[in-house]
Coordinates of C-alpha atoms and ligand atoms in Angstrom, one line a residue:
M20 CA -14.6 17.0 -5.9
K21 CA -14.9 16.6 -2.2
S22 CA -15.0 13.5 0.0
F23 CA -17.3 12.8 2.9
V24 CA -14.1 11.6 4.7
Y25 CA -12.2 14.4 6.4
V26 CA -9.1 15.4 4.4
H27 CA -6.7 18.0 5.8
E28 CA -5.9 20.7 3.3
D29 CA -2.2 19.7 3.3
S30 CA -3.0 16.0 2.9
D31 CA -1.3 14.0 0.2
F32 CA -4.4 11.8 0.0
T33 CA -7.1 13.9 -1.5
I34 CA -10.0 12.6 -3.5
Y35 CA -7.9 13.3 -6.6
N36 CA -5.2 10.9 -5.6
I37 CA -6.6 7.4 -4.8
P38 CA -3.3 5.5 -4.8
F39 CA -2.8 1.8 -4.3
G40 CA -0.8 0.3 -1.4
V41 CA -0.7 -2.8 0.9
F42 CA -1.4 -2.5 4.6
K43 CA -1.0 -4.8 7.6
K44 CA -3.1 -4.8 10.6
E45 CA -3.1 -7.4 13.4
G46 CA -1.7 -10.2 11.3
H47 CA -3.8 -9.7 8.2
H48 CA -2.8 -7.7 5.1
G49 CA -4.5 -6.4 2.0
V50 CA -4.6 -4.0 -0.9
C51 CA -5.9 -0.6 0.0
T52 CA -6.2 3.0 -0.9
R53 CA -6.2 6.0 1.4
I54 CA -8.2 9.2 1.7
G55 CA -7.0 11.7 4.3
D56 CA -6.0 9.7 7.3
T57 CA -8.3 6.9 6.5
I58 CA -7.3 3.6 4.9
V59 CA -9.9 1.9 2.7
D60 CA -9.6 -1.9 2.7
L61 CA -10.3 -3.0 -0.9
H62 CA -11.0 -6.6 0.1
Q63 CA -13.7 -5.4 2.5
C64 CA -15.1 -3.3 -0.4
T65 CA -15.7 -6.5 -2.3
T66 CA -18.4 -7.4 0.2
T67 CA -20.4 -4.6 -1.2
T68 CA -21.5 -4.0 -4.8
I69 CA -19.0 -1.1 -5.4
F70 CA -17.0 -3.2 -7.9
E71 CA -20.0 -4.9 -9.5
G72 CA -19.4 -5.8 -13.2
I73 CA -15.6 -5.6 -12.9
E74 CA -14.0 -9.0 -13.4
L75 CA -12.1 -9.5 -10.2
P76 CA -10.8 -12.9 -9.1
E77 CA -11.7 -14.1 -5.6
G78 CA -9.3 -12.8 -3.0
I79 CA -7.5 -10.5 -5.3
F80 CA -7.3 -7.8 -2.7
S81 CA -6.3 -10.0 0.3
Q82 CA -2.9 -10.9 -1.2
R83 CA 0.4 -9.8 0.3
Y84 CA 1.5 -8.0 -2.9
I85 CA -0.4 -6.0 -5.5
N86 CA 1.1 -7.8 -8.5
S87 CA -1.9 -10.1 -9.2
F88 CA -4.2 -7.1 -9.2
I89 CA -2.1 -4.9 -11.5
S90 CA -1.5 -7.8 -13.9
L91 CA -5.3 -7.7 -14.6
G92 CA -4.4 -4.7 -16.7
K93 CA -5.0 -1.0 -16.8
K94 CA -8.6 -1.3 -17.9
I95 CA -9.4 -3.0 -14.6
T96 CA -7.0 -1.0 -12.3
R97 CA -8.3 2.2 -13.8
E98 CA -12.0 1.2 -13.3
V99 CA -11.3 0.1 -9.7
R100 CA -9.8 3.4 -8.9
R101 CA -12.6 5.3 -10.6
R102 CA -15.2 3.4 -8.6
L103 CA -13.4 4.1 -5.4
Q104 CA -13.1 7.8 -6.3
N105 CA -16.8 8.0 -7.1
G106 CA -17.6 6.0 -4.0
L107 CA -15.6 8.3 -1.7
V108 CA -17.1 11.7 -2.9
T109 CA -19.8 13.3 -0.7
G110 CA -23.0 11.5 -1.6
G111 CA -21.1 8.6 -3.2
F112 CA -21.7 4.9 -2.8
L113 CA -19.7 4.6 0.4
D114 CA -21.2 7.7 2.0
N115 CA -23.5 5.6 4.0
D116 CA -23.6 5.0 7.8
M117 CA -23.6 1.2 7.4
F118 CA -20.3 1.3 5.4
K119 CA -18.8 4.1 7.5
E120 CA -19.1 2.0 10.6
S121 CA -17.8 -1.1 8.8
T122 CA -14.3 -2.6 8.6
I123 CA -13.9 -1.0 5.1
F124 CA -12.5 2.1 6.8
I125 CA -9.5 1.9 9.1
S126 CA -7.6 4.8 10.8
S127 CA -4.2 5.1 9.2
D128 CA -2.5 5.0 12.6
E129 CA -3.8 1.4 13.2
V130 CA -2.0 0.0 10.2
T131 CA 1.6 -0.6 9.0
M132 CA 2.2 0.0 5.3
L133 CA 4.1 -2.8 3.6
L134 CA 6.3 -2.9 0.5
P135 CA 3.4 -3.0 -2.0
V136 CA 5.0 -4.7 -5.0
H137 CA 6.9 -7.9 -5.3
I138 CA 9.7 -6.2 -7.3
G139 CA 11.1 -8.4 -10.0
D140 CA 13.9 -6.6 -11.8
Y141 CA 15.1 -3.1 -10.9
T142 CA 16.8 -0.7 -13.3
D143 CA 18.3 2.6 -12.4
F144 CA 18.7 5.3 -15.0
Y145 CA 20.9 8.4 -14.9
S146 CA 18.6 10.8 -16.6
S147 CA 19.0 14.2 -14.9
R148 CA 21.4 16.3 -17.0
E149 CA 22.2 18.5 -14.1
H150 CA 23.2 15.5 -11.9
A151 CA 25.2 13.8 -14.6
T152 CA 27.0 17.2 -15.3
N153 CA 27.8 17.8 -11.6
V154 CA 29.2 14.3 -11.2
G155 CA 31.2 14.6 -14.4
I156 CA 32.7 17.9 -13.2
M157 CA 33.6 16.5 -9.8
F158 CA 35.1 13.2 -10.9
R159 CA 36.3 13.7 -14.4
D160 CA 36.7 16.8 -16.5
P161 CA 34.8 20.0 -16.2
A162 CA 35.2 20.8 -19.9
N163 CA 33.7 17.4 -20.9
A164 CA 31.4 16.8 -17.9
L165 CA 28.9 14.7 -19.9
L166 CA 30.3 11.6 -21.5
P167 CA 29.8 11.4 -25.3
N168 CA 26.9 9.0 -25.1
W169 CA 24.8 10.9 -22.6
L170 CA 22.8 13.2 -24.9
H171 CA 22.1 10.3 -27.2
L172 CA 20.7 7.6 -24.9
P173 CA 19.2 7.3 -21.4
V174 CA 22.2 5.7 -19.5
G175 CA 21.1 3.0 -17.0
Y176 CA 22.3 -0.1 -15.2
H177 CA 20.6 -3.1 -13.6
G178 CA 20.3 -2.7 -9.9
R179 CA 19.4 -5.1 -7.1
A180 CA 15.7 -5.7 -6.2
S181 CA 16.1 -7.9 -3.1
S182 CA 17.2 -5.0 -0.8
I183 CA 14.5 -2.5 -1.8
V184 CA 12.6 -1.7 1.4
V185 CA 9.5 0.4 2.3
S186 CA 9.6 3.8 4.0
D187 CA 10.6 3.7 7.7
T188 CA 12.7 0.5 7.4
P189 CA 16.0 1.2 9.3
I190 CA 19.1 1.6 7.1
H191 CA 22.4 0.0 8.1
R192 CA 25.7 1.6 7.2
P193 CA 27.4 -0.7 4.7
S194 CA 31.0 -1.8 5.0
G195 CA 33.2 -2.4 2.1
Q196 CA 36.5 -1.7 0.3
T197 CA 37.6 1.8 -0.1
M198 CA 40.9 3.3 -1.4
P199 CA 41.8 6.3 0.9
E200 CA 43.5 9.3 -0.8
E201 CA 47.2 8.6 -1.3
A202 CA 47.0 5.1 0.1
E203 CA 48.7 2.3 -1.8
K204 CA 46.3 -0.5 -0.8
P205 CA 42.5 -0.6 -0.2
V206 CA 41.1 -0.8 3.3
F207 CA 38.0 -2.5 4.6
G208 CA 35.5 -0.8 6.9
P209 CA 32.2 1.0 7.3
S210 CA 31.5 3.6 4.6
R211 CA 32.3 7.2 5.7
Q212 CA 30.4 8.7 2.8
L213 CA 26.9 7.4 3.1
D214 CA 24.6 9.4 0.8
F215 CA 21.0 9.5 -0.5
E216 CA 19.9 9.9 -4.1
L217 CA 16.6 11.7 -4.6
E218 CA 14.8 9.7 -7.3
M219 CA 11.4 8.6 -8.5
G220 CA 10.6 5.1 -9.5
F221 CA 7.9 3.7 -11.8
I222 CA 6.2 0.3 -11.7
I223 CA 5.6 -1.9 -14.7
G224 CA 2.0 -2.9 -14.9
K225 CA 2.0 -5.0 -18.2
E226 CA 4.5 -7.5 -19.4
T227 CA 6.1 -7.9 -22.8
P228 CA 7.5 -11.1 -24.4
M229 CA 11.2 -11.2 -25.3
G230 CA 11.7 -9.6 -28.7
Q231 CA 8.9 -7.0 -28.3
T232 CA 9.9 -3.4 -28.2
I233 CA 7.8 -0.7 -26.5
S234 CA 7.5 2.5 -28.5
T235 CA 7.5 5.9 -26.7
D236 CA 3.9 6.5 -27.7
K237 CA 2.8 3.1 -26.2
A238 CA 5.0 3.3 -23.1
E239 CA 2.4 4.8 -20.8
E240 CA 0.2 1.6 -21.2
Y241 CA 3.0 -0.3 -19.4
I242 CA 3.5 2.1 -16.5
L243 CA 1.1 1.7 -13.6
G244 CA 2.3 4.6 -11.5
L245 CA 5.1 6.2 -9.6
M246 CA 6.7 6.2 -6.1
L247 CA 9.5 8.1 -4.4
F248 CA 12.8 6.3 -4.4
N249 CA 15.9 6.9 -2.3
D250 CA 18.9 5.1 -3.9
W251 CA 21.2 5.0 -0.9
S252 CA 24.8 5.2 -2.0
A253 CA 28.1 4.8 -0.3
R254 CA 30.3 7.2 -2.3
D255 CA 33.7 6.0 -1.0
I256 CA 32.9 2.4 -1.9
Q257 CA 31.4 3.5 -5.2
K258 CA 34.5 5.6 -6.2
W259 CA 36.8 2.6 -5.8
E260 CA 34.7 -0.2 -7.2
Y261 CA 32.8 1.4 -10.1
V262 CA 35.3 1.1 -12.9
P263 CA 34.7 -0.5 -15.4
L264 CA 31.2 -1.9 -14.8
G265 CA 29.5 0.7 -12.7
P266 CA 28.0 0.7 -9.1
F267 CA 27.8 -2.6 -7.3
L268 CA 28.1 -2.9 -3.4
A269 CA 28.0 0.9 -3.1
K270 CA 24.3 0.8 -3.9
N271 CA 22.9 -2.7 -3.5
F272 CA 22.8 -2.7 0.3
A273 CA 19.4 -0.8 0.4
S274 CA 17.0 1.4 -1.4
T275 CA 13.9 3.0 0.1
I276 CA 10.5 3.4 -1.6
S277 CA 7.4 5.2 -0.5
P278 CA 4.5 2.8 0.2
W279 CA 1.9 4.2 -2.2
I280 CA 1.7 3.8 -6.0
I281 CA 0.5 7.1 -7.4
T282 CA -1.2 6.2 -10.7
L283 CA -0.6 7.9 -14.0
E284 CA -4.3 8.8 -14.0
A285 CA -3.8 10.8 -10.8
L286 CA -0.8 12.5 -12.3
E287 CA -2.5 13.4 -15.6
P288 CA -3.3 17.0 -14.6
F289 CA 0.4 17.6 -13.8
R290 CA 1.9 16.8 -17.2
I291 CA 4.4 19.3 -18.4
S292 CA 6.9 19.4 -21.3
G293 CA 10.5 18.4 -20.6
P294 CA 13.7 20.1 -21.4
Q295 CA 14.5 20.6 -25.1
Q296 CA 16.6 17.7 -26.4
E297 CA 19.6 18.9 -28.4
P298 CA 21.1 17.2 -30.5
D299 CA 18.1 15.4 -32.0
V300 CA 17.6 11.9 -30.7
L301 CA 17.4 8.7 -32.8
P302 CA 13.9 7.9 -34.2
Y303 CA 13.1 5.3 -31.6
L304 CA 13.6 7.9 -28.8
R305 CA 11.5 10.6 -30.4
Y306 CA 8.2 11.3 -28.7
E307 CA 5.2 13.6 -29.0
G308 CA 3.3 15.5 -26.4
S309 CA 4.2 16.3 -22.8
K310 CA 5.9 13.4 -21.1
N311 CA 7.3 15.0 -18.0
Y312 CA 5.4 15.6 -14.7
D313 CA 5.5 18.6 -12.4
I314 CA 6.2 16.9 -9.1
H315 CA 7.7 19.0 -6.3
L316 CA 10.3 17.1 -4.4
S317 CA 12.1 17.8 -1.1
V318 CA 14.7 16.2 1.1
D319 CA 15.1 16.9 4.8
I320 CA 17.7 15.6 7.2
I321 CA 16.5 15.1 10.8
T322 CA 19.2 14.4 13.4
E323 CA 18.9 12.1 16.4
S324 CA 18.1 15.1 18.6
G325 CA 15.3 16.2 16.2
A326 CA 17.1 19.1 14.5
S327 CA 15.7 19.3 11.0
K328 CA 17.1 20.9 7.8
R329 CA 15.8 21.0 4.3
V330 CA 18.8 20.2 2.1
S331 CA 17.1 19.9 -1.3
T332 CA 14.0 21.2 -3.1
S333 CA 13.9 19.7 -6.6
N334 CA 11.3 18.7 -9.2
F335 CA 10.7 15.7 -11.4
K336 CA 10.1 18.0 -14.3
Y337 CA 13.8 18.5 -14.7
M338 CA 14.4 15.0 -16.1
Y339 CA 16.1 15.2 -19.5
W340 CA 15.1 11.7 -20.5
N341 CA 11.4 10.9 -19.7
M342 CA 10.0 7.6 -18.6
C343 CA 8.6 6.8 -22.1
Q344 CA 12.1 7.2 -23.6
Q345 CA 13.6 5.1 -20.8
L346 CA 11.2 2.3 -21.5
A347 CA 11.6 2.5 -25.2
H348 CA 15.4 2.4 -24.8
H349 CA 15.2 -0.5 -22.2
T350 CA 13.3 -2.7 -24.7
V351 CA 14.8 -1.6 -28.0
N352 CA 17.1 -4.7 -28.0
G353 CA 14.2 -7.1 -27.3
C354 CA 14.6 -7.1 -23.5
N355 CA 11.3 -8.1 -21.9
V356 CA 9.7 -6.4 -18.9
R357 CA 7.5 -8.0 -16.3
V358 CA 4.7 -6.9 -14.0
G359 CA 6.3 -5.5 -10.8
D360 CA 9.6 -4.4 -12.4
L361 CA 10.8 -1.1 -11.0
M362 CA 12.6 1.5 -13.0
A363 CA 14.1 4.5 -11.2
S364 CA 14.9 7.9 -12.7
G365 CA 18.4 8.5 -11.4
T366 CA 19.2 11.4 -9.0
I367 CA 16.9 14.3 -9.8
S368 CA 19.0 17.5 -9.6
G369 CA 17.8 21.0 -10.6
T370 CA 19.9 23.8 -11.9
T371 CA 20.8 25.5 -8.5
P372 CA 22.7 24.0 -5.5
D373 CA 19.5 24.1 -3.4
A374 CA 17.9 21.7 -5.9
Y375 CA 20.7 19.1 -6.0
G376 CA 19.5 15.6 -5.3
S377 CA 22.4 14.1 -3.3
M378 CA 24.8 15.2 -0.6
L379 CA 27.7 14.6 -3.0
E380 CA 26.5 17.5 -5.0
I381 CA 24.9 19.6 -2.3
C382 CA 28.3 19.6 -0.3
W383 CA 30.3 19.4 -3.6
K384 CA 32.4 16.4 -2.6
G385 CA 32.6 17.5 1.0
T386 CA 34.0 21.0 0.3
K387 CA 30.8 22.9 1.3
P388 CA 29.3 21.2 4.4
V389 CA 25.7 21.8 5.4
Q390 CA 25.2 23.6 8.7
M391 CA 22.5 21.9 10.8
P392 CA 20.3 23.9 13.2
D393 CA 21.9 22.1 16.2
G394 CA 25.3 23.5 15.4
T395 CA 26.7 20.3 13.8
E396 CA 27.5 20.0 10.1
R397 CA 27.0 17.4 7.5
K398 CA 29.0 16.4 4.4
F399 CA 27.3 13.0 4.2
I400 CA 24.7 11.1 6.3
L401 CA 25.6 10.2 9.9
D402 CA 24.3 7.5 12.1
G403 CA 21.1 8.6 13.8
D404 CA 20.1 10.8 10.9
T405 CA 16.8 10.3 9.2
V406 CA 16.5 11.2 5.5
V407 CA 13.0 12.3 4.7
M408 CA 11.8 12.6 1.1
R409 CA 8.5 14.1 0.0
G410 CA 6.8 14.6 -3.3
W411 CA 3.6 16.4 -4.2
C412 CA 1.8 18.0 -7.1
E413 CA -0.3 21.2 -6.9
K414 CA -2.3 23.0 -9.6
D415 CA -5.6 24.9 -9.7
G416 CA -6.5 24.0 -6.1
V417 CA -5.9 20.3 -6.7
R418 CA -3.2 18.6 -4.6
I419 CA -1.9 15.1 -4.5
G420 CA 1.2 13.7 -2.8
F421 CA 3.3 10.6 -2.5
G422 CA 3.3 9.9 1.2
P423 CA 6.6 9.4 3.2
C424 CA 9.9 8.0 1.9
D425 CA 11.9 8.0 5.1
G426 CA 14.9 6.0 6.3
K427 CA 16.9 6.3 9.5
V428 CA 20.5 5.3 9.5
V429 CA 21.1 3.2 12.5
G430 CA 24.7 2.3 12.2
E431 CA 26.5 -0.9 11.1
W432 CA 25.0 -4.4 11.0
K433 CA 25.8 -6.2 14.3
Ligands
LIG25 MN1 20.7 6.1 -8.5

């Protein structure tokens, strides 16, 4: 497939992608997709017959959030995406001078991308075996790095949705309590160990009532698509506060997501089988088929002066527990899910140090600093640094990507 719209060969937004997002331009906003560097305004598309026959409520694409649209169900979202894809190929419905010169198409540099989803509940898992092992070695016991439950269930906790922000939102260094080494009392002050966590998040597109479980083989019906997710973490605050209930203020000050929801349909060609699970899991966590995705991931740190260093190259395929198992586990007790809920994977670390998904692991608790090209070094993230996350899939000449998941640390709240 090829589009009549120019698409650079390295673009995340090829004709195979067709993600959903929400843009803002001169005071109005709306649901859109993107092809190359061109935004396609879906509300303006409804002035044509491109969606003819699809039951779309009036004004569904001119809303601030995408929730109403995705709550129409996968049959509708899938068909809208298919029509857009067919319309954007060379010779397709939109390949017409009248449309090309209309307000349907907007240059991407004329818009600001907004947080696309009104996120209801947010859950963070801990599903990378390599990450859990690294953390276990550093903070507990190298001989028993994984806790006894880890290979039997996808460990998770309920996070905070209110402070999830879209790519490019400035990140403030949190203050809080820490317990310095060998001190007798905790102290209060700005975190000195601000870190990122390289994760992916998925958005729930279909709700369940309380009491209904979601089986692993039905789970994909409830997942609209994926985004990049940076679970910013203050390690010094985390270390002191996390016992016994887990992370709290060390993580709820901000999380960054990329602005585009990449649908499961777009990711279909990049399915891959996950790691062998040993020991056997309980029946409700068993699954059939390939449930992992081959998504290349990277993290760069860019300093205030513009010096840039790639500190991680990982892949979503390393996840030990897949999204279907996470959702089956999340609902096995009757917990309901709602449209717009976000579930994140947990830090995605690969097997080698260059594939670790947090500075905590990359610098091994500060013992192996990263050398930056400007001569400075990093153990954690400093004020003025921008953390840049990218994700993309590539196979048989087909490429799709996730767009930016960037955040600049601007110092403390004033
Ligand atoms: Mn996390």
